[in-house]
mmCIF file of C-alpha atoms in Angstrom:
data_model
loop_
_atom_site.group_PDB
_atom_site.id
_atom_site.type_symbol
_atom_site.label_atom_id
_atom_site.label_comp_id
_atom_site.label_asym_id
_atom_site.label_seq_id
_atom_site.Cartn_x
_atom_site.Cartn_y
_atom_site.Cartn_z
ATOM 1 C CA UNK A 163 124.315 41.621 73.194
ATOM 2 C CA UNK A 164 127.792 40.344 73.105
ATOM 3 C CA UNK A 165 130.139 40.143 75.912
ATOM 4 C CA UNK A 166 134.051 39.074 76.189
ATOM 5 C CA UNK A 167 134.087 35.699 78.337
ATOM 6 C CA UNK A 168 137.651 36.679 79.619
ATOM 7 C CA UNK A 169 136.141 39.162 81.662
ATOM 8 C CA UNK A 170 134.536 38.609 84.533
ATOM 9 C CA UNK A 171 130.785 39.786 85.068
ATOM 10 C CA UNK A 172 129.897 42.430 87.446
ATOM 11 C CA UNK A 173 127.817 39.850 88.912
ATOM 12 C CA UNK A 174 130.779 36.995 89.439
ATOM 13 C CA UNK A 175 132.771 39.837 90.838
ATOM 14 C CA UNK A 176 130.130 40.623 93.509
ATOM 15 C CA UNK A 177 129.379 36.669 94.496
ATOM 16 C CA UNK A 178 133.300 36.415 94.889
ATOM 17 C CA UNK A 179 133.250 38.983 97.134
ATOM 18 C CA UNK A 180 130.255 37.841 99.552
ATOM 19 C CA UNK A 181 132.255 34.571 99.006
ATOM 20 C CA UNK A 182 135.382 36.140 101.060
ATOM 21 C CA UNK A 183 133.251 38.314 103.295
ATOM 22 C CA UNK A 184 131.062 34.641 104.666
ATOM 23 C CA UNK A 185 134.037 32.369 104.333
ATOM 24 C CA UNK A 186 137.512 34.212 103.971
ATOM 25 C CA UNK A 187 139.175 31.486 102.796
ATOM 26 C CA UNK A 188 138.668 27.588 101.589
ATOM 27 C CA UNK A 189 140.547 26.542 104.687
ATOM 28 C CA UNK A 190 137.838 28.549 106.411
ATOM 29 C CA UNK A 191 134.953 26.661 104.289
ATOM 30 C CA UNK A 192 136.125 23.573 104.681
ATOM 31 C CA UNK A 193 136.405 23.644 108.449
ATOM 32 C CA UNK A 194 132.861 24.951 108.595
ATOM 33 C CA UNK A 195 132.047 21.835 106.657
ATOM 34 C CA UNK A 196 133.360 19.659 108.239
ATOM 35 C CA UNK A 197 131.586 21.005 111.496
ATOM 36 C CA UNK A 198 128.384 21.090 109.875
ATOM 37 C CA UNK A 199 129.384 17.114 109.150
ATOM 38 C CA UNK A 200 130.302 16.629 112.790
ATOM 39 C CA UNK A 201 127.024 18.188 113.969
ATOM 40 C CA UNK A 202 124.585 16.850 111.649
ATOM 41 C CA UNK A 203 126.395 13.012 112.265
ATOM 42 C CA UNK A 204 126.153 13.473 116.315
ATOM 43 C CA UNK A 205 122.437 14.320 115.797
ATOM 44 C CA UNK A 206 121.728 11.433 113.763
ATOM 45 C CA UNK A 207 123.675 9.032 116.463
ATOM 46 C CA UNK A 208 121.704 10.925 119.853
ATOM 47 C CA UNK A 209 118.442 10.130 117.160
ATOM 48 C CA UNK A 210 119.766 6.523 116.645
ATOM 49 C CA UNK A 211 120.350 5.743 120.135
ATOM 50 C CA UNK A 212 117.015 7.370 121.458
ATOM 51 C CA UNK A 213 115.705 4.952 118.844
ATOM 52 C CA UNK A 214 117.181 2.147 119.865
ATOM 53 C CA UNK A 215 116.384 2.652 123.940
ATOM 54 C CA UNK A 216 112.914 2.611 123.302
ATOM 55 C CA UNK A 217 113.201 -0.040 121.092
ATOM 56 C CA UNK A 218 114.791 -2.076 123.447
ATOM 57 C CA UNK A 219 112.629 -1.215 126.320
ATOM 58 C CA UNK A 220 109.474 -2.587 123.850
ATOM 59 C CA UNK A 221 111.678 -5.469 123.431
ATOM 60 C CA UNK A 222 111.595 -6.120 127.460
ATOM 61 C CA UNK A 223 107.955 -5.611 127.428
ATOM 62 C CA UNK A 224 106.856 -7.876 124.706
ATOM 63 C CA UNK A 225 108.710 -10.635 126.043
ATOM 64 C CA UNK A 226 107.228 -10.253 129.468
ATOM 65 C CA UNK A 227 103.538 -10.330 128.213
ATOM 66 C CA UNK A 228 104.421 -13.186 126.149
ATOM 67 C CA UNK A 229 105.770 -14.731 129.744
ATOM 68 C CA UNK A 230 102.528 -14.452 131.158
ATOM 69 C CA UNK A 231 101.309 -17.974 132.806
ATOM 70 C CA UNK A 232 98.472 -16.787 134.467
ATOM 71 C CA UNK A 233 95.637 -18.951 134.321
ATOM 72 C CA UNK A 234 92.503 -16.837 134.796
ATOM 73 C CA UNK A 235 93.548 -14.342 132.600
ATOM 74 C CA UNK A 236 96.640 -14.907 130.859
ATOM 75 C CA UNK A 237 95.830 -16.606 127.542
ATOM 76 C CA UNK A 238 93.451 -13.361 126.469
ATOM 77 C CA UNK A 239 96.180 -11.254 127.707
ATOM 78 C CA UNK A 240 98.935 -12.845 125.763
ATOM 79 C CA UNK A 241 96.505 -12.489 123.041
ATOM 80 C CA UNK A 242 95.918 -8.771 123.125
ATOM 81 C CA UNK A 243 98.831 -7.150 124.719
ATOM 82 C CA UNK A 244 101.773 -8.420 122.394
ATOM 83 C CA UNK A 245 100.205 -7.601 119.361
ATOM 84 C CA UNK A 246 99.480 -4.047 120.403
ATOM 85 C CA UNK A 247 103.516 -3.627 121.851
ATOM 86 C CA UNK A 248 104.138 -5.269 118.544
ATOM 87 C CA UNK A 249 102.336 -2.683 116.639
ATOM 88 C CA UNK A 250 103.659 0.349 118.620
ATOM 89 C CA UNK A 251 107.111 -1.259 117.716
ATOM 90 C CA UNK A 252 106.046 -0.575 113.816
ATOM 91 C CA UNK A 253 104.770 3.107 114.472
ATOM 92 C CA UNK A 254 107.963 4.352 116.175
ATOM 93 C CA UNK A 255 110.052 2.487 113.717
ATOM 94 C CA UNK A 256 107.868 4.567 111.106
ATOM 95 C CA UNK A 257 107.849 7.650 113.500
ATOM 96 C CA UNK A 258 111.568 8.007 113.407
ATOM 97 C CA UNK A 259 112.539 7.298 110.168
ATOM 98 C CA UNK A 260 112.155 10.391 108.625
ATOM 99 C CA UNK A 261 113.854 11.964 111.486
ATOM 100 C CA UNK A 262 116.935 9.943 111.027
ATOM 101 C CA UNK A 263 116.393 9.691 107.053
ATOM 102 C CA UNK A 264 116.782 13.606 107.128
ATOM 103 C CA UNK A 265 119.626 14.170 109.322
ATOM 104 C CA UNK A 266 121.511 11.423 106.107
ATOM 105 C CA UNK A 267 120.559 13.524 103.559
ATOM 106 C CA UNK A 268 121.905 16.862 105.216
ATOM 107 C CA UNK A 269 124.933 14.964 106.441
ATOM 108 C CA UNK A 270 124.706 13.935 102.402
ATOM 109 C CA UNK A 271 125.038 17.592 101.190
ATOM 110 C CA UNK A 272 127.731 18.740 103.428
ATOM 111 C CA UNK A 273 129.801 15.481 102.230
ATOM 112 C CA UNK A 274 128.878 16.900 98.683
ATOM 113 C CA UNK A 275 130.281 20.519 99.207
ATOM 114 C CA UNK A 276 133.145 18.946 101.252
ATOM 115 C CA UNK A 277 134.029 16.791 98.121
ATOM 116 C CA UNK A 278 133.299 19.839 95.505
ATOM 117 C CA UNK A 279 135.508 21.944 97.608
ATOM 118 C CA UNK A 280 138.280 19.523 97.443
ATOM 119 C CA UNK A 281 138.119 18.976 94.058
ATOM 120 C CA UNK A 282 137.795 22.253 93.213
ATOM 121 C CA UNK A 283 141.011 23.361 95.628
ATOM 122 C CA UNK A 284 143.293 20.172 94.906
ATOM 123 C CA UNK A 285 146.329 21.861 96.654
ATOM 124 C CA UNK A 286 144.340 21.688 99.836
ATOM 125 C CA UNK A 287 144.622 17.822 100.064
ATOM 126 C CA UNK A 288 149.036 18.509 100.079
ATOM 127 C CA UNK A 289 149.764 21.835 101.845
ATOM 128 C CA UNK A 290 151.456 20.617 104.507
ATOM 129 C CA UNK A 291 153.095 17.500 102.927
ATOM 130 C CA UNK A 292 153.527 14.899 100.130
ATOM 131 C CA UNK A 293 149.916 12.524 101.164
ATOM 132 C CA UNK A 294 146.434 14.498 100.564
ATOM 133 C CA UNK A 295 144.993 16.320 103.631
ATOM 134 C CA UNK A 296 141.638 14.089 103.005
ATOM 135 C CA UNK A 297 141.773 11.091 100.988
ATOM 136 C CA UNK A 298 139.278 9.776 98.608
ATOM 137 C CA UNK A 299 137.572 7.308 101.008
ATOM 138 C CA UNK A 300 136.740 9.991 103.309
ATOM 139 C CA UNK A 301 135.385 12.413 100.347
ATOM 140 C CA UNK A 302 133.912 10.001 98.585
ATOM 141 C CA UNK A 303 130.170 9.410 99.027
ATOM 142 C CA UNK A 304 130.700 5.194 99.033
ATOM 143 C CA UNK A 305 133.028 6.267 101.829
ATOM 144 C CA UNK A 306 130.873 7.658 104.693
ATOM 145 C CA UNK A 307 127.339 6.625 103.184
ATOM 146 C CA UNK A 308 128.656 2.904 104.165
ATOM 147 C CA UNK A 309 129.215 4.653 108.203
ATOM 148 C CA UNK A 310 125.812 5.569 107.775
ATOM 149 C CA UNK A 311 124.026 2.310 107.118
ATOM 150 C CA UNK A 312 123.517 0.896 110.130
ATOM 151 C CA UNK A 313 121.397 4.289 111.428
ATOM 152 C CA UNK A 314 119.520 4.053 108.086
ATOM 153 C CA UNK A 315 118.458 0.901 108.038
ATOM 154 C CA UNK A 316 117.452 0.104 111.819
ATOM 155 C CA UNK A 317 114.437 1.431 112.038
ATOM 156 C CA UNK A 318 113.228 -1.022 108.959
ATOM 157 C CA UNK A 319 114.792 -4.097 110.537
ATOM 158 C CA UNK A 320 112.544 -3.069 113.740
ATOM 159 C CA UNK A 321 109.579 -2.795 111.538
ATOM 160 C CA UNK A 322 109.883 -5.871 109.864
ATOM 161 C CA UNK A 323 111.200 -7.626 113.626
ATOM 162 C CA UNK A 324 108.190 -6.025 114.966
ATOM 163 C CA UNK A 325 105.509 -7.425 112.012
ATOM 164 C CA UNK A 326 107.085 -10.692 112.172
ATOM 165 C CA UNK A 327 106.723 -10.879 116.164
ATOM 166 C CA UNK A 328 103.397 -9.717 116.339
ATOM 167 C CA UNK A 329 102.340 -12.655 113.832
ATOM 168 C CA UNK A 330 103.543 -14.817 115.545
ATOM 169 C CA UNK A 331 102.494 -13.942 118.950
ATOM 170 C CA UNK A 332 99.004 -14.256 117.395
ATOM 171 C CA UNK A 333 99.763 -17.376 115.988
ATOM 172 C CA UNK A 334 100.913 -19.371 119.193
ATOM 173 C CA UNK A 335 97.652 -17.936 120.867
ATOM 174 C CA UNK A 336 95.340 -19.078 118.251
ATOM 175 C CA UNK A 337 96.851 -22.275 117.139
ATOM 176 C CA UNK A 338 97.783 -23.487 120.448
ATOM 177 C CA UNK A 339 94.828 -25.020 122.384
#
């Protein structure tokens, strides 16, 4: 069956149309973009700092065990309890990656419809004067995946702080007499 390509489809008629009736506009569609962005990126910082509180609290702790100069008990305790703080380090680090690793890769696909939109709508970028609205850094995905790095990659620069640690806490106790 052959059909004329100039037309369009009852079908491409009837997804434009539930494209005005959800967004109205691409003014509209951007702006809820960019809020889905906005939420999506403040839930990945409140999951980042969360993160990074308890990490810092198991930071205090270790270093108070390893502190521990009493002579009855201390040496076993130095032996057992940093190693253990050292390994709950490593869970949570593992715990709430994926946590943080999904909140990137939905702030990833809004960045992706953002920059589709754009470049789909170029007179977006100038409506209101001679520079672009948005410009490439901040639709690009080098731009804000390089904003992202630092809540991507803490919680396996804890792990490996946390493995190295607890080696070494076991080390001092066995090799020193």
């Amino acid at each position: 069956m052959s059909r004329i390509l100039t037309q369009p489809s009852a079908v491409e008629e009837a997804l434009a149309e539930h494209d005005a009736k959800m967004f109205g506009s691409p003014k509209e569609r951007l702006d809820f973009y960019r809020r889905e962005i906005q939420y999506e990126t403040s839930i990945l910082a409140n999951r980042t700092d969360a993160y990074l509180a308890a990490q810092s609290f198991l930071v205090i702790a270790f270093a108070s065990c390893m502190a521990n100069l009493n002579p009855e008990w201390g040496k076993m305790f130095t032996l057992v309890v940093p190693p253990f703080l050292a390994l709950l380090g490593v869970l949570s680090s593992l715990n709430a990656w994926p946590g943080i690793r999904a909140a990137y890769d939905i702030i990833d696909h809004w960045h992706f419809k953002q920059s589709q939109l754009l470049h789909s709508e170029p007179v977006m970028g100038a409506a209101y004067d001679e520079s672009p609205l948005f410009s490439e850094m901040e639709s690009s995905h080098k731009g804000y995946r390089k904003s992202l790095l630092f809540s991507v990659r803490t919680p396996w620069i804890f792990a490996t702080f946390w493995v190295m640690l607890g080696v070494y806490a076991v080390f001092i106790q066995v090799t020193n007499p």
